[in-house]
mmCIF file of C-alpha atoms and ligand atoms in Angstrom:
data_model
loop_
_atom_site.group_PDB
_atom_site.id
_atom_site.type_symbol
_atom_site.label_atom_id
_atom_site.label_comp_id
_atom_site.label_asym_id
_atom_site.label_seq_id
_atom_site.Cartn_x
_atom_site.Cartn_y
_atom_site.Cartn_z
ATOM 1 C CA MET A 1358 0.651 -0.012 -0.136
ATOM 2 C CA SER A 1359 1.313 3.620 -0.807
ATOM 3 C CA ASP A 1360 0.772 6.290 1.535
ATOM 4 C CA LEU A 1361 -1.505 8.335 -0.443
ATOM 5 C CA MET A 1362 -4.369 5.868 -1.306
ATOM 6 C CA ARG A 1363 -5.041 7.873 -4.299
ATOM 7 C CA ALA A 1364 -5.991 7.189 -7.988
ATOM 8 C CA THR A 1365 -7.863 8.926 -11.284
ATOM 9 C CA ALA A 1366 -8.493 7.225 -14.263
ATOM 10 C CA THR A 1367 -10.988 8.054 -17.888
ATOM 11 C CA ALA A 1368 -13.270 6.066 -19.194
ATOM 12 C CA CYS A 1369 -15.636 6.356 -22.001
ATOM 13 C CA SER A 1370 -19.032 5.134 -22.598
ATOM 14 C CA ASN A 1371 -19.931 2.911 -25.296
ATOM 15 C CA ILE A 1372 -22.622 2.021 -27.818
ATOM 16 C CA ALA A 1373 -23.786 -1.404 -28.430
ATOM 17 C CA PHE A 1374 -24.126 -2.184 -31.339
ATOM 18 C CA ILE A 1375 -25.221 -5.711 -30.717
ATOM 19 C CA LYS A 1376 -26.962 -5.169 -27.870
ATOM 20 C CA TYR A 1377 -26.971 -6.655 -24.017
ATOM 21 C CA TRP A 1378 -30.446 -6.271 -22.875
ATOM 22 C CA GLY A 1379 -31.296 -9.770 -19.931
ATOM 23 C CA LYS A 1380 -28.964 -11.644 -18.135
ATOM 24 C CA GLN A 1381 -28.368 -14.981 -16.984
ATOM 25 C CA ASP A 1382 -26.957 -14.198 -14.031
ATOM 26 C CA PHE A 1383 -28.269 -10.621 -11.644
ATOM 27 C CA ASP A 1384 -25.874 -10.892 -8.711
ATOM 28 C CA SER A 1385 -22.804 -10.627 -11.097
ATOM 29 C CA ASN A 1386 -24.110 -9.618 -14.634
ATOM 30 C CA ILE A 1387 -23.658 -12.510 -16.501
ATOM 31 C CA PRO A 1388 -25.722 -11.164 -19.797
ATOM 32 C CA LEU A 1389 -27.497 -13.704 -21.889
ATOM 33 C CA ASN A 1390 -25.811 -13.049 -25.063
ATOM 34 C CA ASP A 1391 -22.149 -12.088 -26.363
ATOM 35 C CA SER A 1392 -22.787 -7.969 -27.453
ATOM 36 C CA ILE A 1393 -20.001 -5.250 -29.594
ATOM 37 C CA SER A 1394 -19.846 -1.807 -29.219
ATOM 38 C CA MET A 1395 -17.397 0.937 -29.859
ATOM 39 C CA CYS A 1396 -16.024 3.414 -27.191
ATOM 40 C CA LEU A 1397 -17.414 6.715 -27.469
ATOM 41 C CA SER A 1398 -14.474 9.693 -27.606
ATOM 42 C CA GLU A 1399 -16.743 12.211 -26.458
ATOM 43 C CA ALA A 1400 -18.681 10.497 -23.267
ATOM 44 C CA VAL A 1401 -16.417 10.665 -20.889
ATOM 45 C CA THR A 1402 -16.490 9.797 -17.234
ATOM 46 C CA THR A 1403 -13.375 11.380 -14.567
ATOM 47 C CA THR A 1404 -13.213 9.090 -11.211
ATOM 48 C CA THR A 1405 -11.124 10.033 -8.294
ATOM 49 C CA VAL A 1406 -10.594 7.136 -5.702
ATOM 50 C CA VAL A 1407 -9.373 8.414 -2.398
ATOM 51 C CA TRP A 1408 -9.180 5.305 0.213
ATOM 52 C CA SER A 1409 -8.500 6.416 3.265
ATOM 53 C CA PRO A 1410 -8.552 4.518 7.055
ATOM 54 C CA ASP A 1411 -9.674 7.746 8.482
ATOM 55 C CA LEU A 1412 -12.862 8.041 7.203
ATOM 56 C CA SER A 1413 -16.045 6.435 8.913
ATOM 57 C CA GLN A 1414 -17.874 5.910 5.604
ATOM 58 C CA ASP A 1415 -17.671 6.303 1.490
ATOM 59 C CA GLU A 1416 -18.541 9.615 0.563
ATOM 60 C CA PHE A 1417 -19.576 10.582 -3.404
ATOM 61 C CA TYR A 1418 -19.712 13.191 -5.210
ATOM 62 C CA LEU A 1419 -20.495 13.661 -8.473
ATOM 63 C CA ASP A 1420 -19.750 17.162 -10.692
ATOM 64 C CA GLY A 1421 -18.621 18.525 -7.228
ATOM 65 C CA GLU A 1422 -21.889 17.984 -5.064
ATOM 66 C CA ARG A 1423 -22.256 15.086 -2.259
ATOM 67 C CA VAL A 1424 -24.696 12.710 -3.762
ATOM 68 C CA LEU A 1425 -26.863 10.801 -0.882
ATOM 69 C CA ASP A 1426 -29.470 8.872 -2.487
ATOM 70 C CA ASP A 1427 -29.500 5.127 -4.568
ATOM 71 C CA ARG A 1428 -26.263 6.206 -6.751
ATOM 72 C CA SER A 1429 -23.962 6.527 -3.409
ATOM 73 C CA LEU A 1430 -25.832 3.335 -2.045
ATOM 74 C CA ARG A 1431 -24.637 1.374 -5.436
ATOM 75 C CA ILE A 1432 -21.364 2.820 -5.487
ATOM 76 C CA SER A 1433 -20.567 1.335 -1.894
ATOM 77 C CA ARG A 1434 -22.195 -1.784 -2.481
ATOM 78 C CA TYR A 1435 -19.703 -2.091 -5.644
ATOM 79 C CA LEU A 1436 -16.832 -1.180 -3.548
ATOM 80 C CA ASP A 1437 -17.604 -3.878 -1.043
ATOM 81 C CA ARG A 1438 -16.523 -5.906 -3.721
ATOM 82 C CA ILE A 1439 -13.302 -4.932 -4.247
ATOM 83 C CA ARG A 1440 -13.149 -4.046 -0.464
ATOM 84 C CA ASP A 1441 -13.340 -7.949 -0.059
ATOM 85 C CA GLN A 1442 -10.369 -8.638 -2.418
ATOM 86 C CA TYR A 1443 -8.393 -5.933 -0.947
ATOM 87 C CA TYR A 1444 -8.222 -3.798 2.327
ATOM 88 C CA ARG A 1445 -11.057 -2.655 4.562
ATOM 89 C CA MET A 1446 -11.140 0.956 4.292
ATOM 90 C CA SER A 1447 -13.825 3.989 3.374
ATOM 91 C CA ALA A 1448 -13.390 5.745 -0.224
ATOM 92 C CA ARG A 1449 -14.189 9.113 -1.089
ATOM 93 C CA VAL A 1450 -15.041 9.231 -4.445
ATOM 94 C CA ALA A 1451 -15.419 11.809 -6.963
ATOM 95 C CA SER A 1452 -16.708 11.892 -10.768
ATOM 96 C CA VAL A 1453 -17.606 14.740 -13.348
ATOM 97 C CA ASN A 1454 -19.632 13.953 -16.416
ATOM 98 C CA SER A 1455 -18.743 15.232 -19.922
ATOM 99 C CA PHE A 1456 -22.680 14.221 -20.965
ATOM 100 C CA PRO A 1457 -25.534 14.253 -19.156
ATOM 101 C CA ALA A 1458 -26.230 10.778 -17.144
ATOM 102 C CA GLY A 1459 -29.391 8.813 -17.380
ATOM 103 C CA THR A 1460 -30.002 9.738 -21.361
ATOM 104 C CA GLY A 1461 -29.635 6.630 -22.993
ATOM 105 C CA ILE A 1462 -25.864 7.386 -23.394
ATOM 106 C CA ALA A 1463 -24.937 5.148 -21.020
ATOM 107 C CA SER A 1464 -23.019 7.182 -17.823
ATOM 108 C CA SER A 1465 -22.771 3.371 -16.213
ATOM 109 C CA ALA A 1466 -20.768 2.435 -18.750
ATOM 110 C CA SER A 1467 -18.083 4.968 -18.298
ATOM 111 C CA ALA A 1468 -19.029 5.812 -14.947
ATOM 112 C CA PHE A 1469 -18.206 1.847 -13.447
ATOM 113 C CA ALA A 1470 -14.815 1.225 -16.329
ATOM 114 C CA ALA A 1471 -13.244 4.641 -14.229
ATOM 115 C CA LEU A 1472 -14.649 4.306 -11.217
ATOM 116 C CA SER A 1473 -13.229 -0.130 -10.828
ATOM 117 C CA THR A 1474 -9.744 1.065 -12.371
ATOM 118 C CA ALA A 1475 -9.212 4.379 -10.050
ATOM 119 C CA ALA A 1476 -10.802 2.014 -7.064
ATOM 120 C CA ILE A 1477 -8.129 -0.782 -7.775
ATOM 121 C CA ALA A 1478 -5.606 1.241 -8.625
ATOM 122 C CA ALA A 1479 -5.576 3.720 -5.401
ATOM 123 C CA PHE A 1480 -4.667 0.722 -3.091
ATOM 124 C CA GLY A 1481 -0.884 1.276 -5.699
ATOM 125 C CA GLU A 1482 -0.859 -2.386 -6.000
ATOM 126 C CA ASP A 1483 -0.038 -3.730 -9.605
ATOM 127 C CA SER A 1484 -3.096 -3.482 -11.771
ATOM 128 C CA PRO A 1485 -4.844 -6.758 -12.948
ATOM 129 C CA ASP A 1486 -4.659 -7.323 -16.803
ATOM 130 C CA LEU A 1487 -7.992 -5.428 -19.150
ATOM 131 C CA THR A 1488 -9.639 -8.730 -19.083
ATOM 132 C CA GLU A 1489 -9.745 -8.901 -15.522
ATOM 133 C CA MET A 1490 -10.231 -5.690 -15.061
ATOM 134 C CA SER A 1491 -13.185 -6.056 -17.738
ATOM 135 C CA ARG A 1492 -14.477 -8.149 -15.345
ATOM 136 C CA TRP A 1493 -13.928 -6.199 -12.382
ATOM 137 C CA ALA A 1494 -16.437 -3.243 -14.755
ATOM 138 C CA ARG A 1495 -18.993 -5.988 -15.661
ATOM 139 C CA ARG A 1496 -19.505 -6.882 -11.598
ATOM 140 C CA GLY A 1497 -20.575 -2.841 -11.486
ATOM 141 C CA SER A 1498 -22.423 -2.705 -14.499
ATOM 142 C CA GLY A 1499 -22.463 -5.130 -17.953
ATOM 143 C CA SER A 1500 -21.885 -2.392 -20.283
ATOM 144 C CA ALA A 1501 -18.783 -0.972 -18.467
ATOM 145 C CA SER A 1502 -17.125 -4.345 -19.080
ATOM 146 C CA ARG A 1503 -17.174 -2.687 -22.825
ATOM 147 C CA SER A 1504 -15.432 0.317 -21.942
ATOM 148 C CA ILE A 1505 -11.889 -0.782 -20.387
ATOM 149 C CA GLU A 1506 -10.192 -1.602 -23.873
ATOM 150 C CA SER A 1507 -10.119 0.826 -27.094
ATOM 151 C CA GLY A 1508 -12.239 1.092 -29.961
ATOM 152 C CA TYR A 1509 -14.038 -1.924 -31.203
ATOM 153 C CA VAL A 1510 -15.079 -4.625 -28.252
ATOM 154 C CA GLU A 1511 -16.515 -7.426 -28.142
ATOM 155 C CA TRP A 1512 -18.044 -9.050 -24.344
ATOM 156 C CA VAL A 1513 -17.569 -12.668 -24.445
ATOM 157 C CA GLY A 1514 -20.976 -13.457 -22.593
ATOM 158 C CA GLY A 1515 -19.905 -16.405 -20.728
ATOM 159 C CA HIS A 1516 -21.958 -18.593 -18.343
ATOM 160 C CA ASP A 1517 -20.233 -17.412 -14.739
ATOM 161 C CA ASP A 1518 -17.920 -14.775 -13.078
ATOM 162 C CA ALA A 1519 -14.972 -16.025 -14.818
ATOM 163 C CA SER A 1520 -15.663 -17.168 -18.274
ATOM 164 C CA SER A 1521 -17.499 -13.791 -18.958
ATOM 165 C CA TYR A 1522 -14.957 -10.749 -20.153
ATOM 166 C CA CYS A 1523 -14.396 -8.519 -23.121
ATOM 167 C CA ARG A 1524 -12.044 -8.235 -25.627
ATOM 168 C CA GLN A 1525 -10.670 -5.816 -28.347
ATOM 169 C CA LEU A 1526 -11.884 -6.791 -31.743
ATOM 170 C CA CYS A 1527 -10.301 -3.796 -33.628
ATOM 171 C CA GLY A 1528 -8.228 -0.837 -32.382
ATOM 172 C CA PRO A 1529 -9.820 2.571 -33.014
ATOM 173 C CA GLU A 1530 -7.455 3.467 -35.549
ATOM 174 C CA HIS A 1531 -9.140 1.020 -37.596
ATOM 175 C CA TRP A 1532 -12.297 1.897 -38.767
ATOM 176 C CA ASP A 1533 -13.043 5.991 -38.779
ATOM 177 C CA LEU A 1534 -17.141 5.087 -37.595
ATOM 178 C CA ARG A 1535 -19.081 8.318 -35.767
ATOM 179 C CA ASP A 1536 -21.674 7.811 -33.701
ATOM 180 C CA ILE A 1537 -23.682 11.294 -33.905
ATOM 181 C CA VAL A 1538 -26.294 10.960 -30.807
ATOM 182 C CA VAL A 1539 -28.864 13.527 -31.167
ATOM 183 C CA VAL A 1540 -29.912 14.672 -27.355
ATOM 184 C CA LEU A 1541 -33.564 14.951 -27.650
ATOM 185 C CA SER A 1542 -34.040 14.556 -24.026
ATOM 186 C CA THR A 1543 -32.247 14.716 -20.568
ATOM 187 C CA LYS A 1544 -34.781 13.378 -18.613
ATOM 188 C CA PRO A 1545 -34.315 10.498 -16.173
ATOM 189 C CA LYS A 1546 -36.022 7.205 -17.701
ATOM 190 C CA ALA A 1547 -38.808 5.834 -16.182
ATOM 191 C CA ILE A 1548 -37.411 2.391 -16.491
ATOM 192 C CA SER A 1549 -33.889 1.765 -15.432
ATOM 193 C CA SER A 1550 -31.345 -0.354 -17.260
ATOM 194 C CA THR A 1551 -31.407 -3.251 -13.899
ATOM 195 C CA GLU A 1552 -34.988 -3.728 -14.158
ATOM 196 C CA GLY A 1553 -35.077 -3.632 -18.178
ATOM 197 C CA HIS A 1554 -33.267 -6.622 -17.710
ATOM 198 C CA ARG A 1555 -35.284 -8.330 -15.553
ATOM 199 C CA ILE A 1556 -38.433 -7.696 -18.176
ATOM 200 C CA ALA A 1557 -36.786 -8.977 -21.073
ATOM 201 C CA SER A 1558 -35.269 -12.314 -19.358
ATOM 202 C CA VAL A 1559 -38.439 -13.488 -19.262
ATOM 203 C CA HIS A 1560 -40.133 -12.022 -22.350
ATOM 204 C CA PRO A 1561 -41.778 -14.778 -24.602
ATOM 205 C CA PHE A 1562 -39.742 -12.796 -27.729
ATOM 206 C CA MET A 1563 -36.261 -14.068 -25.755
ATOM 207 C CA GLU A 1564 -35.970 -17.091 -27.217
ATOM 208 C CA ALA A 1565 -36.325 -16.695 -31.113
ATOM 209 C CA ARG A 1566 -33.825 -13.759 -30.131
ATOM 210 C CA GLN A 1567 -31.131 -15.880 -28.727
ATOM 211 C CA ALA A 1568 -31.735 -18.428 -30.974
ATOM 212 C CA GLU A 1569 -30.616 -16.311 -34.093
ATOM 213 C CA LEU A 1570 -27.795 -13.914 -32.589
ATOM 214 C CA PRO A 1571 -25.075 -16.664 -32.788
ATOM 215 C CA ALA A 1572 -24.962 -15.772 -37.330
ATOM 216 C CA ARG A 1573 -25.992 -11.824 -36.040
ATOM 217 C CA LEU A 1574 -22.911 -11.678 -33.885
ATOM 218 C CA ALA A 1575 -20.624 -13.373 -36.300
ATOM 219 C CA ALA A 1576 -21.822 -11.148 -39.597
ATOM 220 C CA LEU A 1577 -21.347 -8.253 -37.698
ATOM 221 C CA LYS A 1578 -17.730 -9.115 -36.997
ATOM 222 C CA GLY A 1579 -17.244 -9.432 -40.519
ATOM 223 C CA ALA A 1580 -18.330 -6.109 -41.828
ATOM 224 C CA LEU A 1581 -16.621 -4.602 -38.966
ATOM 225 C CA VAL A 1582 -13.400 -6.453 -39.865
ATOM 226 C CA ALA A 1583 -14.159 -5.706 -43.896
ATOM 227 C CA ARG A 1584 -15.293 -2.361 -43.115
ATOM 228 C CA ASP A 1585 -18.352 -2.936 -44.742
ATOM 229 C CA PHE A 1586 -20.251 -0.353 -43.726
ATOM 230 C CA VAL A 1587 -24.032 -0.967 -45.846
ATOM 231 C CA THR A 1588 -24.022 -4.767 -44.066
ATOM 232 C CA PHE A 1589 -23.005 -2.970 -41.046
ATOM 233 C CA GLY A 1590 -25.556 -0.675 -40.827
ATOM 234 C CA GLU A 1591 -28.398 -3.077 -41.879
ATOM 235 C CA ILE A 1592 -27.706 -5.540 -39.032
ATOM 236 C CA VAL A 1593 -27.272 -2.866 -35.947
ATOM 237 C CA GLU A 1594 -30.439 -1.188 -37.319
ATOM 238 C CA HIS A 1595 -32.450 -4.074 -37.000
ATOM 239 C CA GLU A 1596 -31.194 -5.354 -34.523
ATOM 240 C CA ALA A 1597 -31.823 -2.081 -32.483
ATOM 241 C CA MET A 1598 -35.208 -2.310 -33.779
ATOM 242 C CA GLU A 1599 -35.497 -5.777 -32.373
ATOM 243 C CA VAL A 1600 -34.320 -4.992 -28.900
ATOM 244 C CA GLN A 1601 -36.736 -1.952 -28.968
ATOM 245 C CA ALA A 1602 -39.627 -4.408 -29.381
ATOM 246 C CA ILE A 1603 -38.767 -6.412 -26.901
ATOM 247 C CA MET A 1604 -38.810 -3.576 -24.362
ATOM 248 C CA MET A 1605 -42.298 -2.337 -25.636
ATOM 249 C CA SER A 1606 -44.136 -5.846 -25.488
ATOM 250 C CA GLY A 1607 -42.650 -6.271 -22.176
ATOM 251 C CA ARG A 1608 -44.668 -6.252 -18.622
ATOM 252 C CA PRO A 1609 -44.243 -3.378 -18.046
ATOM 253 C CA SER A 1610 -43.687 -2.039 -21.070
ATOM 254 C CA ALA A 1611 -40.804 0.080 -21.185
ATOM 255 C CA LEU A 1612 -41.964 2.426 -24.049
ATOM 256 C CA TYR A 1613 -37.795 4.526 -24.162
ATOM 257 C CA MET A 1614 -38.616 6.369 -27.916
ATOM 258 C CA GLN A 1615 -40.583 9.583 -28.039
ATOM 259 C CA PRO A 1616 -42.564 10.861 -31.109
ATOM 260 C CA GLU A 1617 -39.123 12.704 -31.924
ATOM 261 C CA THR A 1618 -37.103 9.662 -31.692
ATOM 262 C CA ILE A 1619 -39.480 8.116 -34.602
ATOM 263 C CA GLY A 1620 -39.748 11.435 -36.741
ATOM 264 C CA LEU A 1621 -35.827 11.108 -36.805
ATOM 265 C CA ILE A 1622 -36.198 7.705 -38.045
ATOM 266 C CA HIS A 1623 -38.546 8.141 -40.592
ATOM 267 C CA ALA A 1624 -36.499 11.133 -41.684
ATOM 268 C CA LEU A 1625 -33.248 9.197 -41.522
ATOM 269 C CA ARG A 1626 -34.512 6.753 -43.657
ATOM 270 C CA ALA A 1627 -35.995 9.091 -46.265
ATOM 271 C CA PHE A 1628 -32.679 11.176 -46.544
ATOM 272 C CA ARG A 1629 -30.814 7.665 -46.674
ATOM 273 C CA GLU A 1630 -33.188 6.493 -50.002
ATOM 274 C CA SER A 1631 -33.161 10.197 -51.793
ATOM 275 C CA SER A 1632 -29.235 10.850 -51.206
ATOM 276 C CA GLY A 1633 -27.984 7.681 -51.450
ATOM 277 C CA LEU A 1634 -25.509 8.403 -48.483
ATOM 278 C CA PRO A 1635 -25.063 5.512 -45.815
ATOM 279 C CA VAL A 1636 -26.534 6.415 -42.194
ATOM 280 C CA TYR A 1637 -27.866 4.146 -39.997
ATOM 281 C CA PHE A 1638 -29.091 4.067 -36.071
ATOM 282 C CA THR A 1639 -29.138 2.622 -33.260
ATOM 283 C CA LEU A 1640 -30.722 3.115 -29.831
ATOM 284 C CA ASP A 1641 -30.281 2.189 -26.295
ATOM 285 C CA ALA A 1642 -32.539 2.140 -22.868
ATOM 286 C CA GLY A 1643 -33.436 5.477 -24.075
ATOM 287 C CA PRO A 1644 -35.207 8.153 -26.672
ATOM 288 C CA ASN A 1645 -32.031 9.646 -27.986
ATOM 289 C CA LEU A 1646 -31.261 8.408 -31.387
ATOM 290 C CA HIS A 1647 -27.626 7.143 -32.209
ATOM 291 C CA VAL A 1648 -26.651 8.552 -35.820
ATOM 292 C CA LEU A 1649 -23.995 5.889 -37.301
ATOM 293 C CA CYS A 1650 -22.047 6.818 -40.512
ATOM 294 C CA GLU A 1651 -18.498 6.951 -41.801
ATOM 295 C CA GLY A 1652 -15.736 9.928 -41.294
ATOM 296 C CA ARG A 1653 -15.702 10.224 -45.019
ATOM 297 C CA HIS A 1654 -19.718 11.348 -44.330
ATOM 298 C CA ALA A 1655 -20.038 12.960 -41.447
ATOM 299 C CA HIS A 1656 -19.792 16.392 -41.922
ATOM 300 C CA ARG A 1657 -22.890 16.192 -44.600
ATOM 301 C CA ILE A 1658 -24.332 14.561 -42.251
ATOM 302 C CA GLU A 1659 -23.845 16.168 -39.162
ATOM 303 C CA ALA A 1660 -25.704 19.592 -41.267
ATOM 304 C CA TRP A 1661 -28.380 17.553 -42.420
ATOM 305 C CA LEU A 1662 -28.613 16.460 -38.361
ATOM 306 C CA LYS A 1663 -28.398 20.353 -37.446
ATOM 307 C CA LYS A 1664 -31.358 21.482 -40.153
ATOM 308 C CA LEU A 1665 -33.713 18.431 -38.942
ATOM 309 C CA ALA A 1666 -33.137 19.100 -35.378
ATOM 310 C CA PRO A 1667 -31.954 22.661 -34.881
ATOM 311 C CA THR A 1668 -32.592 22.701 -30.882
ATOM 312 C CA ALA A 1669 -31.196 19.481 -30.288
ATOM 313 C CA ASP A 1670 -27.141 19.016 -28.867
ATOM 314 C CA LEU A 1671 -25.380 16.891 -31.104
ATOM 315 C CA LEU A 1672 -23.076 14.884 -29.365
ATOM 316 C CA HIS A 1673 -20.020 13.357 -31.895
ATOM 317 C CA ASN A 1674 -18.637 10.628 -31.467
ATOM 318 C CA ARG A 1675 -15.375 9.064 -32.343
ATOM 319 C CA PRO A 1676 -14.069 5.358 -31.714
ATOM 320 C CA GLY A 1677 -12.788 6.215 -28.176
ATOM 321 C CA PRO A 1678 -9.511 5.110 -26.121
ATOM 322 C CA GLY A 1679 -10.215 2.795 -23.148
ATOM 323 C CA THR A 1680 -10.158 3.367 -19.393
ATOM 324 C CA LEU A 1681 -6.883 4.789 -18.523
ATOM 325 C CA LEU A 1682 -4.960 6.703 -15.475
ATOM 326 C CA SER A 1683 -4.318 9.599 -15.338
ATOM 327 C CA ASP A 1684 -2.493 12.618 -12.865
ATOM 328 C CA ALA A 1685 -5.270 15.128 -13.264
ATOM 329 C CA HIS A 1686 -7.072 14.286 -9.585
ATOM 330 C CA LEU A 1687 -10.606 15.652 -8.926
ATOM 331 C CA ILE A 1688 -9.790 15.240 -5.116
HETATM 332 O O1 PMV B 24 -25.313 -2.323 -18.117
HETATM 333 P P1 PMV B 24 -26.412 -1.752 -18.211
HETATM 334 O O2 PMV B 24 -26.941 -2.666 -17.119
HETATM 335 O O3 PMV B 24 -27.108 -0.339 -17.460
HETATM 336 O O4 PMV B 24 -27.128 -2.159 -19.582
HETATM 337 C C1 PMV B 24 -26.986 -1.273 -20.524
HETATM 338 C C2 PMV B 24 -27.657 -2.082 -21.754
HETATM 339 C C3 PMV B 24 -28.309 -1.263 -22.876
HETATM 340 O O5 PMV B 24 -27.018 -0.010 -23.067
HETATM 341 C C4 PMV B 24 -29.469 -1.237 -23.257
HETATM 342 C C5 PMV B 24 -27.349 -2.182 -24.408
HETATM 343 C C6 PMV B 24 -26.212 -2.366 -24.399
HETATM 344 O O6 PMV B 24 -25.276 -3.489 -24.656
HETATM 345 O O7 PMV B 24 -25.139 -1.113 -24.204
#
């Protein structure tokens, strides 16, 4: 243990092209299926963790404000797992996000990737390798496991804690893809991902989805490696709509799309048809549309989006880095 047990990590969120929706195990976040994502360069969480024998309980600060609700409870429960394997003491945790939380830009992904990396590094011991770090991040929030490595990442779903981990498929330089997030709403979602996973896991459509996924995953990986954007986009768009269908038709129903989301989807499909430009979309558990294109078309597509949705913020992401330690401590 070092004298000052402090470390800071920065992590990007990620957008899944093949989604994680439904779990085999809710304690360790073992998913029903493998998933594939890209790290989002502009959706970043920075977290500093200071372990201290002088603290009587954990303290969590988000954007400079002390948090005392369920979010801080979730962090303490997660830190308990780390304490079980390392040392028993409380921590002061400070985080800042570069983007609005709870808006379909999975903030829990960047949050738990940064938290796990900073918390373990702060003990001053050799960090586990990236595969083991992806397991640590996954125990906090499933999608966080895909934010440890950079670029394009696959989560091998597995069947237990040891067999469920992430690996990089291609680095960020492999393909200049863009995810331009059209931020239509910053309201927190009515049904949390945790609840959504529970509903999805017993959904009658899930068996059919699981039967199709191995072929879909293989086809998506092929398109990614070959940088075949049209094949890639068609798979990703179909996948997004299938998962939304499961969300919408669950009990209870999670209708994350807003009228503006549907309006944008119709406009995007019409624009793709009339302009001949390859542009596709995906959605997460939220109303914001993730517009996907290649870098060479991004300028025209962003200009079109600005005209179409002049009041919406656009978050223009490139393939992002993995989770990194930093000396720019927040506390
Ligand atoms: O990591 P969670 O429990 O917040 O689940 C996120 C699931 C989606 O973002 C909707 C899909 C995915 O694969 O990231």
